[in-house]
PDB file of C-alpha atoms in Angstrom:
ATOM      1  CA  MET Q 123       0.000   0.000   0.000  1.00 37.00           C
ATOM      2  CA  ASN Q 124       1.383   3.423  -0.924  1.00 38.00           C
ATOM      3  CA  THR Q 125       0.836   5.200   2.381  1.00 36.00           C
ATOM      4  CA  ARG Q 126       2.003   8.624   1.303  1.00 35.00           C
ATOM      5  CA  ARG Q 127      -0.088   8.833  -1.834  1.00 35.00           C
ATOM      6  CA  GLU Q 128      -3.217   7.507  -0.141  1.00 35.00           C
ATOM      7  CA  PHE Q 129      -2.683   9.980   2.674  1.00 33.00           C
ATOM      8  CA  VAL Q 130      -2.239  12.929   0.325  1.00 37.00           C
ATOM      9  CA  ALA Q 131      -5.040  11.980  -2.006  1.00 32.00           C
ATOM     10  CA  GLY Q 132      -7.545  10.721   0.563  1.00 34.00           C
ATOM     11  CA  GLY Q 133      -6.930  11.591   4.209  1.00 36.00           C
ATOM     12  CA  ALA Q 134      -5.360  14.925   3.345  1.00 37.00           C
ATOM     13  CA  ALA Q 135      -8.427  15.963   1.386  1.00 34.00           C
ATOM     14  CA  ALA Q 136     -10.591  15.417   4.445  1.00 32.00           C
ATOM     15  CA  LEU Q 137      -8.217  16.912   6.985  1.00 36.00           C
ATOM     16  CA  PHE Q 138      -6.897  19.851   5.000  1.00 38.00           C
ATOM     17  CA  ALA Q 139      -9.784  20.784   2.715  1.00 35.00           C
ATOM     18  CA  GLY Q 140      -8.898  24.128   1.154  1.00 42.00           C
ATOM     19  CA  CYS Q 141      -5.809  26.309   1.462  1.00 48.00           C
ATOM     20  CA  SER Q 142      -7.132  27.958   4.624  1.00 35.00           C
ATOM     21  CA  SER Q 143      -6.993  24.683   6.576  1.00 34.00           C
ATOM     22  CA  PRO Q 144      -6.116  25.275  10.267  1.00 30.00           C
ATOM     23  CA  PHE Q 145      -4.349  21.898  10.499  1.00 30.00           C
ATOM     24  CA  GLY Q 146      -0.914  23.383  11.104  1.00 32.00           C
ATOM     25  CA  GLN Q 147      -2.203  25.494  13.997  1.00 31.00           C
ATOM     26  CA  ARG Q 148      -3.252  22.391  15.928  1.00 48.00           C
ATOM     27  CA  GLY Q 149       0.245  20.968  16.016  1.00 86.00           C
ATOM     28  CA  PHE Q 150       3.771  22.150  16.635  1.00 96.00           C
ATOM     29  CA  TYR Q 151       3.878  24.461  13.606  1.00 97.00           C
ATOM     30  CA  GLY Q 152       1.640  27.288  12.485  1.00 97.00           C
ATOM     31  CA  SER Q 153      -0.163  27.460   9.167  1.00 96.00           C
ATOM     32  CA  THR Q 154       2.380  29.384   7.065  1.00 97.00           C
ATOM     33  CA  ILE Q 155       5.440  28.199   5.164  1.00 98.00           C
ATOM     34  CA  ARG Q 156       7.650  30.653   7.069  1.00 98.00           C
ATOM     35  CA  ASP Q 157       6.709  29.161  10.426  1.00 98.00           C
ATOM     36  CA  ARG Q 158       8.063  25.836   9.118  1.00 98.00           C
ATOM     37  CA  LEU Q 159      11.449  27.182   7.994  1.00 98.00           C
ATOM     38  CA  TRP Q 160      14.644  26.588   9.955  1.00 99.00           C
ATOM     39  CA  MET Q 161      18.272  27.601   9.616  1.00 98.00           C
ATOM     40  CA  TRP Q 162      20.970  25.017  10.192  1.00 98.00           C
ATOM     41  CA  GLY Q 163      23.008  27.099  12.576  1.00 98.00           C
ATOM     42  CA  HIS Q 164      26.779  27.024  13.030  1.00 97.00           C
ATOM     43  CA  HIS Q 165      29.203  29.435  14.649  1.00 96.00           C
ATOM     44  CA  ALA Q 166      30.359  32.109  12.187  1.00 95.00           C
ATOM     45  CA  ASP Q 167      33.981  30.873  12.358  1.00 92.00           C
ATOM     46  CA  MET Q 168      33.016  27.543  10.816  1.00 90.00           C
ATOM     47  CA  CYS Q 169      33.386  28.942   7.318  1.00 88.00           C
ATOM     48  CA  ARG Q 170      37.156  29.041   7.899  1.00 80.00           C
ATOM     49  CA  GLU Q 171      37.870  26.646  10.746  1.00 72.00           C
ATOM     50  CA  SER Q 172      35.675  23.585  10.201  1.00 59.00           C
ATOM     51  CA  ASP Q 173      36.990  20.166   9.233  1.00 56.00           C
ATOM     52  CA  PHE Q 174      35.575  20.826   5.758  1.00 59.00           C
ATOM     53  CA  SER Q 175      37.764  23.869   5.118  1.00 56.00           C
ATOM     54  CA  ARG Q 176      40.900  23.306   7.207  1.00 56.00           C
ATOM     55  CA  GLY Q 177      43.853  22.273   5.080  1.00 57.00           C
ATOM     56  CA  LYS Q 178      41.997  22.651   1.797  1.00 67.00           C
ATOM     57  CA  ASN Q 179      42.458  25.272  -0.872  1.00 70.00           C
ATOM     58  CA  TRP Q 180      39.037  26.810  -0.250  1.00 77.00           C
ATOM     59  CA  LYS Q 181      38.375  30.506  -0.029  1.00 82.00           C
ATOM     60  CA  TRP Q 182      35.218  31.698   1.671  1.00 89.00           C
ATOM     61  CA  PRO Q 183      33.738  34.200  -0.808  1.00 92.00           C
ATOM     62  CA  GLY Q 184      32.544  36.933   1.555  1.00 94.00           C
ATOM     63  CA  PRO Q 185      31.382  37.762   5.083  1.00 95.00           C
ATOM     64  CA  SER Q 186      30.084  35.258   7.605  1.00 97.00           C
ATOM     65  CA  VAL Q 187      27.480  35.968  10.280  1.00 98.00           C
ATOM     66  CA  GLU Q 188      26.329  34.494  13.561  1.00 98.00           C
ATOM     67  CA  GLN Q 189      23.254  32.323  13.708  1.00 98.00           C
ATOM     68  CA  ALA Q 190      20.465  34.669  14.760  1.00 98.00           C
ATOM     69  CA  GLU Q 191      21.698  37.283  12.290  1.00 98.00           C
ATOM     70  CA  GLY Q 192      21.650  34.638   9.569  1.00 98.00           C
ATOM     71  CA  CYS Q 193      18.028  33.889  10.438  1.00 98.00           C
ATOM     72  CA  ARG Q 194      17.175  37.582  10.265  1.00 98.00           C
ATOM     73  CA  LEU Q 195      18.837  38.057   6.886  1.00 98.00           C
ATOM     74  CA  MET Q 196      17.075  35.025   5.434  1.00 98.00           C
ATOM     75  CA  GLY Q 197      13.662  35.801   6.952  1.00 98.00           C
ATOM     76  CA  ILE Q 198      13.626  32.509   8.884  1.00 99.00           C
ATOM     77  CA  PRO Q 199      12.231  32.324  12.456  1.00 98.00           C
ATOM     78  CA  ASN Q 200      13.777  29.054  13.711  1.00 98.00           C
ATOM     79  CA  ASP Q 201      17.345  27.816  14.209  1.00 98.00           C
ATOM     80  CA  CYS Q 202      18.978  24.425  14.778  1.00 98.00           C
ATOM     81  CA  VAL Q 203      22.022  25.218  16.939  1.00 98.00           C
ATOM     82  CA  ILE Q 204      24.648  22.666  15.934  1.00 97.00           C
ATOM     83  CA  ARG Q 205      28.171  22.978  17.326  1.00 95.00           C
ATOM     84  CA  TRP Q 206      31.140  21.968  15.222  1.00 88.00           C
ATOM     85  CA  GLY Q 207      34.826  22.593  15.740  1.00 84.00           C
ATOM     86  CA  ASN Q 208      33.784  22.915  19.405  1.00 89.00           C
ATOM     87  CA  LYS Q 209      32.259  26.367  18.872  1.00 93.00           C
ATOM     88  CA  PRO Q 210      30.723  27.550  21.056  1.00 94.00           C
ATOM     89  CA  ALA Q 211      32.448  25.488  23.724  1.00 94.00           C
ATOM     90  CA  HIS Q 212      30.608  24.665  26.926  1.00 95.00           C
ATOM     91  CA  PRO Q 213      30.272  26.581  29.184  1.00 94.00           C
ATOM     92  CA  TRP Q 214      29.164  28.971  26.453  1.00 94.00           C
ATOM     93  CA  GLY Q 215      28.785  32.262  28.299  1.00 95.00           C
ATOM     94  CA  ASP Q 216      26.165  34.512  26.718  1.00 97.00           C
ATOM     95  CA  TYR Q 217      26.312  32.933  23.244  1.00 98.00           C
ATOM     96  CA  PHE Q 218      22.745  31.642  23.450  1.00 98.00           C
ATOM     97  CA  GLU Q 219      21.284  35.070  24.271  1.00 98.00           C
ATOM     98  CA  GLN Q 220      21.064  35.769  20.532  1.00 98.00           C
ATOM     99  CA  PHE Q 221      18.372  33.106  20.207  1.00 98.00           C
ATOM    100  CA  ARG Q 222      15.855  34.974  22.361  1.00 98.00           C
ATOM    101  CA  SER Q 223      14.854  36.860  19.206  1.00 97.00           C
ATOM    102  CA  LEU Q 224      13.795  33.642  17.436  1.00 98.00           C
ATOM    103  CA  LYS Q 225      10.506  31.807  17.550  1.00 98.00           C
ATOM    104  CA  ARG Q 226      12.148  28.424  18.180  1.00 98.00           C
ATOM    105  CA  PHE Q 227      15.587  26.911  18.474  1.00 98.00           C
ATOM    106  CA  SER Q 228      16.862  23.385  18.969  1.00 98.00           C
ATOM    107  CA  PHE Q 229      20.251  22.054  20.078  1.00 98.00           C
ATOM    108  CA  GLY Q 230      22.584  19.337  18.820  1.00 97.00           C
ATOM    109  CA  ILE Q 231      22.919  16.500  21.314  1.00 96.00           C
ATOM    110  CA  THR Q 232      25.125  14.615  18.877  1.00 94.00           C
ATOM    111  CA  ASP Q 233      27.437  17.087  17.169  1.00 91.00           C
ATOM    112  CA  GLY Q 234      31.055  18.236  16.895  1.00 87.00           C
ATOM    113  CA  GLY Q 235      31.196  20.076  20.216  1.00 90.00           C
ATOM    114  CA  ASN Q 236      32.704  19.131  23.554  1.00 92.00           C
ATOM    115  CA  GLY Q 237      30.830  16.850  25.921  1.00 94.00           C
ATOM    116  CA  SER Q 238      29.243  13.437  25.516  1.00 94.00           C
ATOM    117  CA  THR Q 239      25.747  12.892  24.153  1.00 95.00           C
ATOM    118  CA  TRP Q 240      24.574  12.516  27.746  1.00 96.00           C
ATOM    119  CA  ASP Q 241      26.299  15.759  28.802  1.00 97.00           C
ATOM    120  CA  LYS Q 242      24.549  17.564  25.951  1.00 97.00           C
ATOM    121  CA  LEU Q 243      21.218  16.058  26.892  1.00 98.00           C
ATOM    122  CA  ASP Q 244      21.713  17.339  30.454  1.00 98.00           C
ATOM    123  CA  TRP Q 245      22.657  20.802  29.195  1.00 98.00           C
ATOM    124  CA  ALA Q 246      19.575  20.879  26.992  1.00 98.00           C
ATOM    125  CA  ILE Q 247      17.218  19.919  29.801  1.00 98.00           C
ATOM    126  CA  ASN Q 248      18.859  21.585  32.809  1.00 98.00           C
ATOM    127  CA  GLU Q 249      20.338  24.736  31.262  1.00 98.00           C
ATOM    128  CA  LEU Q 250      18.556  25.644  28.017  1.00 98.00           C
ATOM    129  CA  LYS Q 251      15.009  24.545  28.812  1.00 98.00           C
ATOM    130  CA  PRO Q 252      14.674  26.625  32.048  1.00 98.00           C
ATOM    131  CA  ALA Q 253      16.323  29.723  30.571  1.00 98.00           C
ATOM    132  CA  PHE Q 254      14.687  29.893  27.124  1.00 98.00           C
ATOM    133  CA  PRO Q 255      10.921  29.474  26.653  1.00 98.00           C
ATOM    134  CA  ASN Q 256      11.528  29.170  22.891  1.00 98.00           C
ATOM    135  CA  PHE Q 257      13.841  26.156  23.234  1.00 98.00           C
ATOM    136  CA  THR Q 258      12.038  23.219  21.646  1.00 98.00           C
ATOM    137  CA  GLY Q 259      14.247  20.136  21.452  1.00 98.00           C
ATOM    138  CA  GLY Q 260      17.376  18.164  20.651  1.00 98.00           C
ATOM    139  CA  PHE Q 261      18.937  17.106  17.341  1.00 97.00           C
ATOM    140  CA  LEU Q 262      20.825  13.919  16.496  1.00 97.00           C
ATOM    141  CA  ASP Q 263      23.208  15.313  13.860  1.00 96.00           C
ATOM    142  CA  ASP Q 264      25.154  13.054  11.459  1.00 93.00           C
ATOM    143  CA  PHE Q 265      23.619  10.209  13.417  1.00 94.00           C
ATOM    144  CA  PHE Q 266      23.885   7.297  10.996  1.00 94.00           C
ATOM    145  CA  VAL Q 267      26.786   8.483   8.849  1.00 91.00           C
ATOM    146  CA  MET Q 268      29.228   8.903  11.782  1.00 88.00           C
ATOM    147  CA  LYS Q 269      29.405   5.700  13.808  1.00 85.00           C
ATOM    148  CA  GLU Q 270      30.933   7.439  16.822  1.00 83.00           C
ATOM    149  CA  LEU Q 271      27.693   9.429  17.147  1.00 83.00           C
ATOM    150  CA  THR Q 272      25.263   6.558  16.608  1.00 87.00           C
ATOM    151  CA  GLN Q 273      23.591   5.228  19.774  1.00 92.00           C
ATOM    152  CA  THR Q 274      21.715   1.973  20.263  1.00 94.00           C
ATOM    153  CA  VAL Q 275      17.962   1.909  19.839  1.00 96.00           C
ATOM    154  CA  GLY Q 276      17.671   1.529  23.608  1.00 96.00           C
ATOM    155  CA  ALA Q 277      19.826   4.615  24.168  1.00 96.00           C
ATOM    156  CA  VAL Q 278      17.768   6.663  21.727  1.00 97.00           C
ATOM    157  CA  ARG Q 279      14.620   5.546  23.527  1.00 97.00           C
ATOM    158  CA  LYS Q 280      16.086   6.900  26.786  1.00 97.00           C
ATOM    159  CA  ILE Q 281      17.044  10.163  25.042  1.00 97.00           C
ATOM    160  CA  ALA Q 282      13.561  10.521  23.570  1.00 98.00           C
ATOM    161  CA  ASP Q 283      11.896   9.720  26.897  1.00 98.00           C
ATOM    162  CA  ARG Q 284      13.923  12.335  28.783  1.00 98.00           C
ATOM    163  CA  LEU Q 285      13.184  14.990  26.178  1.00 98.00           C
ATOM    164  CA  HIS Q 286       9.489  14.139  26.059  1.00 98.00           C
ATOM    165  CA  GLU Q 287       9.252  14.225  29.859  1.00 98.00           C
ATOM    166  CA  ASN Q 288      10.425  17.830  29.599  1.00 98.00           C
ATOM    167  CA  ASP Q 289       8.070  18.782  26.733  1.00 97.00           C
ATOM    168  CA  LEU Q 290      10.913  18.741  24.214  1.00 98.00           C
ATOM    169  CA  ARG Q 291      11.140  17.101  20.790  1.00 98.00           C
ATOM    170  CA  LEU Q 292      13.752  14.796  19.263  1.00 98.00           C
ATOM    171  CA  SER Q 293      14.913  15.304  15.671  1.00 98.00           C
ATOM    172  CA  VAL Q 294      17.423  13.355  13.563  1.00 98.00           C
ATOM    173  CA  VAL Q 295      19.541  13.807  10.424  1.00 97.00           C
ATOM    174  CA  VAL Q 296      19.451  11.313   7.526  1.00 97.00           C
ATOM    175  CA  TYR Q 297      21.315  11.765   4.214  1.00 97.00           C
ATOM    176  CA  ALA Q 298      19.716  10.590   0.994  1.00 98.00           C
ATOM    177  CA  ASP Q 299      23.053  10.059  -0.741  1.00 96.00           C
ATOM    178  CA  GLN Q 300      25.241   8.986   2.190  1.00 94.00           C
ATOM    179  CA  ASP Q 301      22.892   7.009   4.430  1.00 93.00           C
ATOM    180  CA  GLY Q 302      20.085   6.134   2.036  1.00 94.00           C
ATOM    181  CA  ILE Q 303      16.863   4.651   3.404  1.00 97.00           C
ATOM    182  CA  LYS Q 304      17.621   1.411   5.226  1.00 96.00           C
ATOM    183  CA  PRO Q 305      15.233  -0.891   7.112  1.00 96.00           C
ATOM    184  CA  GLU Q 306      17.467  -0.801  10.198  1.00 96.00           C
ATOM    185  CA  PHE Q 307      16.839   2.959  10.505  1.00 97.00           C
ATOM    186  CA  LYS Q 308      13.113   2.526  11.102  1.00 97.00           C
ATOM    187  CA  PRO Q 309      13.209   1.741  14.871  1.00 97.00           C
ATOM    188  CA  TYR Q 310      15.295   4.887  15.415  1.00 97.00           C
ATOM    189  CA  LEU Q 311      13.086   7.125  13.291  1.00 97.00           C
ATOM    190  CA  ASP Q 312       9.989   5.803  15.045  1.00 98.00           C
ATOM    191  CA  LEU Q 313      11.415   7.179  18.306  1.00 97.00           C
ATOM    192  CA  CYS Q 314      12.081  10.620  16.810  1.00 98.00           C
ATOM    193  CA  ASP Q 315       9.438  13.298  16.432  1.00 97.00           C
ATOM    194  CA  GLU Q 316      11.032  14.701  13.304  1.00 98.00           C
ATOM    195  CA  THR Q 317      13.300  13.452  10.518  1.00 98.00           C
ATOM    196  CA  SER Q 318      15.435  15.899   8.557  1.00 98.00           C
ATOM    197  CA  PHE Q 319      16.483  14.559   5.148  1.00 98.00           C
ATOM    198  CA  TRP Q 320      19.488  15.901   3.230  1.00 98.00           C
ATOM    199  CA  CYS Q 321      21.314  15.630  -0.091  1.00 98.00           C
ATOM    200  CA  TRP Q 322      25.035  15.950   0.690  1.00 96.00           C
ATOM    201  CA  GLN Q 323      26.333  16.375  -2.875  1.00 96.00           C
ATOM    202  CA  SER Q 324      24.547  18.918  -5.039  1.00 97.00           C
ATOM    203  CA  LYS Q 325      25.148  16.760  -8.130  1.00 97.00           C
ATOM    204  CA  ASN Q 326      22.642  14.294  -6.628  1.00 97.00           C
ATOM    205  CA  LEU Q 327      19.808  16.804  -6.362  1.00 98.00           C
ATOM    206  CA  VAL Q 328      18.289  15.441  -9.573  1.00 97.00           C
ATOM    207  CA  ARG Q 329      17.174  12.406  -7.538  1.00 97.00           C
ATOM    208  CA  MET Q 330      16.259  14.211  -4.323  1.00 98.00           C
ATOM    209  CA  GLU Q 331      12.539  14.804  -4.896  1.00 98.00           C
ATOM    210  CA  ASP Q 332      11.914  11.106  -5.413  1.00 98.00           C
ATOM    211  CA  SER Q 333      14.083  10.291  -2.370  1.00 98.00           C
ATOM    212  CA  VAL Q 334      12.068  12.652  -0.176  1.00 98.00           C
ATOM    213  CA  ARG Q 335       8.818  11.035  -1.293  1.00 98.00           C
ATOM    214  CA  ARG Q 336      10.228   7.607  -0.491  1.00 98.00           C
ATOM    215  CA  MET Q 337      11.303   8.855   2.945  1.00 98.00           C
ATOM    216  CA  ARG Q 338       7.756  10.060   3.555  1.00 98.00           C
ATOM    217  CA  ASP Q 339       6.474   6.584   2.716  1.00 98.00           C
ATOM    218  CA  PHE Q 340       9.132   5.099   4.998  1.00 98.00           C
ATOM    219  CA  ILE Q 341       8.353   7.132   8.133  1.00 97.00           C
ATOM    220  CA  GLY Q 342       4.583   7.246   7.571  1.00 97.00           C
ATOM    221  CA  PRO Q 343       2.115  10.118   7.218  1.00 95.00           C
ATOM    222  CA  ASP Q 344       2.066  11.339  10.814  1.00 93.00           C
ATOM    223  CA  LYS Q 345       5.746  12.094  11.454  1.00 96.00           C
ATOM    224  CA  SER Q 346       7.222  15.520  10.794  1.00 97.00           C
ATOM    225  CA  LEU Q 347       9.620  15.542   7.812  1.00 98.00           C
ATOM    226  CA  LEU Q 348      11.952  18.462   7.084  1.00 98.00           C
ATOM    227  CA  MET Q 349      13.904  18.672   3.834  1.00 98.00           C
ATOM    228  CA  GLY Q 350      17.414  20.085   4.070  1.00 98.00           C
ATOM    229  CA  VAL Q 351      18.304  22.795   1.539  1.00 98.00           C
ATOM    230  CA  TYR Q 352      22.047  23.341   1.186  1.00 98.00           C
ATOM    231  CA  MET Q 353      23.234  26.712  -0.080  1.00 98.00           C
ATOM    232  CA  TRP Q 354      26.887  25.610   0.118  1.00 95.00           C
ATOM    233  CA  ASP Q 355      28.276  22.375  -1.321  1.00 93.00           C
ATOM    234  CA  TYR Q 356      30.858  21.125   1.163  1.00 90.00           C
ATOM    235  CA  THR Q 357      32.120  18.510  -1.285  1.00 89.00           C
ATOM    236  CA  LEU Q 358      33.117  21.250  -3.750  1.00 90.00           C
ATOM    237  CA  GLY Q 359      33.996  24.079  -1.376  1.00 90.00           C
ATOM    238  CA  ALA Q 360      31.680  26.416  -3.266  1.00 92.00           C
ATOM    239  CA  PRO Q 361      28.122  27.740  -3.218  1.00 95.00           C
ATOM    240  CA  VAL Q 362      25.555  25.418  -4.744  1.00 97.00           C
ATOM    241  CA  ALA Q 363      25.334  26.287  -8.451  1.00 98.00           C
ATOM    242  CA  ALA Q 364      22.419  28.503  -9.454  1.00 98.00           C
ATOM    243  CA  ASP Q 365      20.723  25.867 -11.622  1.00 98.00           C
ATOM    244  CA  ARG Q 366      20.959  23.266  -8.873  1.00 98.00           C
ATOM    245  CA  MET Q 367      19.670  25.723  -6.291  1.00 98.00           C
ATOM    246  CA  ALA Q 368      16.731  26.636  -8.515  1.00 98.00           C
ATOM    247  CA  LEU Q 369      16.007  22.939  -9.023  1.00 98.00           C
ATOM    248  CA  GLN Q 370      15.850  22.137  -5.309  1.00 98.00           C
ATOM    249  CA  LEU Q 371      13.728  25.198  -4.522  1.00 98.00           C
ATOM    250  CA  ASP Q 372      11.354  24.195  -7.292  1.00 98.00           C
ATOM    251  CA  PHE Q 373      10.763  20.694  -5.975  1.00 98.00           C
ATOM    252  CA  ALA Q 374      10.766  21.970  -2.378  1.00 98.00           C
ATOM    253  CA  GLY Q 375       7.720  24.011  -3.382  1.00 98.00           C
ATOM    254  CA  ARG Q 376       6.001  20.931  -4.785  1.00 98.00           C
ATOM    255  CA  LEU Q 377       6.769  18.916  -1.659  1.00 98.00           C
ATOM    256  CA  LEU Q 378       5.345  21.654   0.547  1.00 98.00           C
ATOM    257  CA  ARG Q 379       2.331  22.068  -1.708  1.00 97.00           C
ATOM    258  CA  ASP Q 380       1.259  18.432  -1.348  1.00 97.00           C
ATOM    259  CA  ARG Q 381       2.413  18.289   2.280  1.00 97.00           C
ATOM    260  CA  THR Q 382       4.961  15.571   1.661  1.00 98.00           C
ATOM    261  CA  VAL Q 383       7.323  17.691   3.788  1.00 98.00           C
ATOM    262  CA  THR Q 384       6.408  19.586   6.918  1.00 98.00           C
ATOM    263  CA  GLY Q 385       9.048  22.262   6.373  1.00 98.00           C
ATOM    264  CA  LEU Q 386      12.583  23.116   5.200  1.00 98.00           C
ATOM    265  CA  ILE Q 387      16.005  23.678   6.803  1.00 98.00           C
ATOM    266  CA  PHE Q 388      18.367  26.080   4.989  1.00 99.00           C
ATOM    267  CA  HIS Q 389      22.086  25.398   5.516  1.00 98.00           C
ATOM    268  CA  PRO Q 390      24.328  27.081   6.685  1.00 97.00           C
ATOM    269  CA  SER Q 391      23.397  30.108   8.788  1.00 98.00           C
ATOM    270  CA  TYR Q 392      26.800  31.770   8.383  1.00 97.00           C
ATOM    271  CA  ALA Q 393      26.329  32.006   4.595  1.00 97.00           C
ATOM    272  CA  ALA Q 394      23.303  34.298   4.878  1.00 98.00           C
ATOM    273  CA  ALA Q 395      25.308  37.475   4.137  1.00 98.00           C
ATOM    274  CA  LEU Q 396      26.931  36.127   0.964  1.00 98.00           C
ATOM    275  CA  ASP Q 397      26.029  37.823  -2.319  1.00 98.00           C
ATOM    276  CA  VAL Q 398      25.974  34.631  -4.380  1.00 98.00           C
ATOM    277  CA  PRO Q 399      23.178  33.129  -6.523  1.00 98.00           C
ATOM    278  CA  ALA Q 400      22.425  30.235  -4.160  1.00 98.00           C
ATOM    279  CA  VAL Q 401      21.786  32.527  -1.192  1.00 98.00           C
ATOM    280  CA  ASN Q 402      19.983  35.177  -3.224  1.00 98.00           C
ATOM    281  CA  LEU Q 403      17.704  32.600  -4.835  1.00 98.00           C
ATOM    282  CA  ALA Q 404      16.874  31.181  -1.405  1.00 99.00           C
ATOM    283  CA  LYS Q 405      16.075  34.643  -0.009  1.00 98.00           C
ATOM    284  CA  ASP Q 406      13.898  35.458  -3.020  1.00 98.00           C
ATOM    285  CA  TRP Q 407      12.027  32.163  -2.641  1.00 98.00           C
ATOM    286  CA  ILE Q 408      11.391  32.801   1.060  1.00 98.00           C
ATOM    287  CA  ARG Q 409      10.192  36.373   0.375  1.00 98.00           C
ATOM    288  CA  LYS Q 410       7.814  35.089  -2.272  1.00 98.00           C
ATOM    289  CA  HIS Q 411       6.438  32.028  -0.490  1.00 98.00           C
ATOM    290  CA  GLY Q 412       7.132  32.459   3.215  1.00 98.00           C
ATOM    291  CA  ASP Q 413       3.748  33.883   4.118  1.00 97.00           C
ATOM    292  CA  GLU Q 414       1.726  31.486   1.993  1.00 97.00           C
ATOM    293  CA  PRO Q 415      -0.206  28.733   3.797  1.00 97.00           C
ATOM    294  CA  TRP Q 416       1.402  25.322   3.999  1.00 97.00           C
ATOM    295  CA  GLY Q 417      -0.060  23.261   1.192  1.00 95.00           C
ATOM    296  CA  CYS Q 418      -0.672  26.267  -1.069  1.00 84.00           C
ATOM    297  CA  VAL Q 419       2.765  27.220  -2.413  1.00 73.00           C
ATOM    298  CA  GLY Q 420       2.236  29.379  -5.503  1.00 71.00           C
TER     299      GLY Q 420
END
């Protein structure tokens, strides 16, 4: 049985009849596209100091910005705070104060920062949750592709239970072209509230729309699914080419229109000040479609 297509064609018609459907207001997200947009947030220094740039003949083509400023420049209200290169290091001083201006932010509990997964889970629950009413959950970054970050199913169940006990959500990263969609992932994804799905190499974007639809079938109709939208290709050390960026924005619109995806994550935050086609196309798309209702992308 094709769950996704039956859901879209049948159940969706009943639940979401018309573009003014209030469905999104009854759940975690509001009714507009903008409310469902996230930045993938990294420290501004990552453009020069990350493992992807260190020792390579890459030249960052302009300014870099901190995460909340990247959200502002893009017109995006939500940020996934993912540490890499141990920035910001814990204890992080006042670094997180910038996120008070956002509607929501989440935090990487598997990432490239100091501390174990269990340390990060404690920081999320005991430090971020009490201090920030807009803190919404934890992220398992690079979870399947980096074995040192992958936990057992039992461990993920404990992580999910602790977050849920504190009214927080658990999200996870899966790569279409590095991880694929494997049966052994299903028990993990069932424990997560949200799956984010990414295409690591921009040359593979031609297959991404079909991959996203297969991921929707895989996780079922009721789980939140975010599609990652890279503006920088880390395999090339360059912005995503204009034609490839236009392609992924085009099918992102289709996937939002038929509610295959719940929302989008634009990556990375520190690129938001670049004057390059990939970033400019993304900003133009958000300006045009951000305030449209989910399911009614023009």
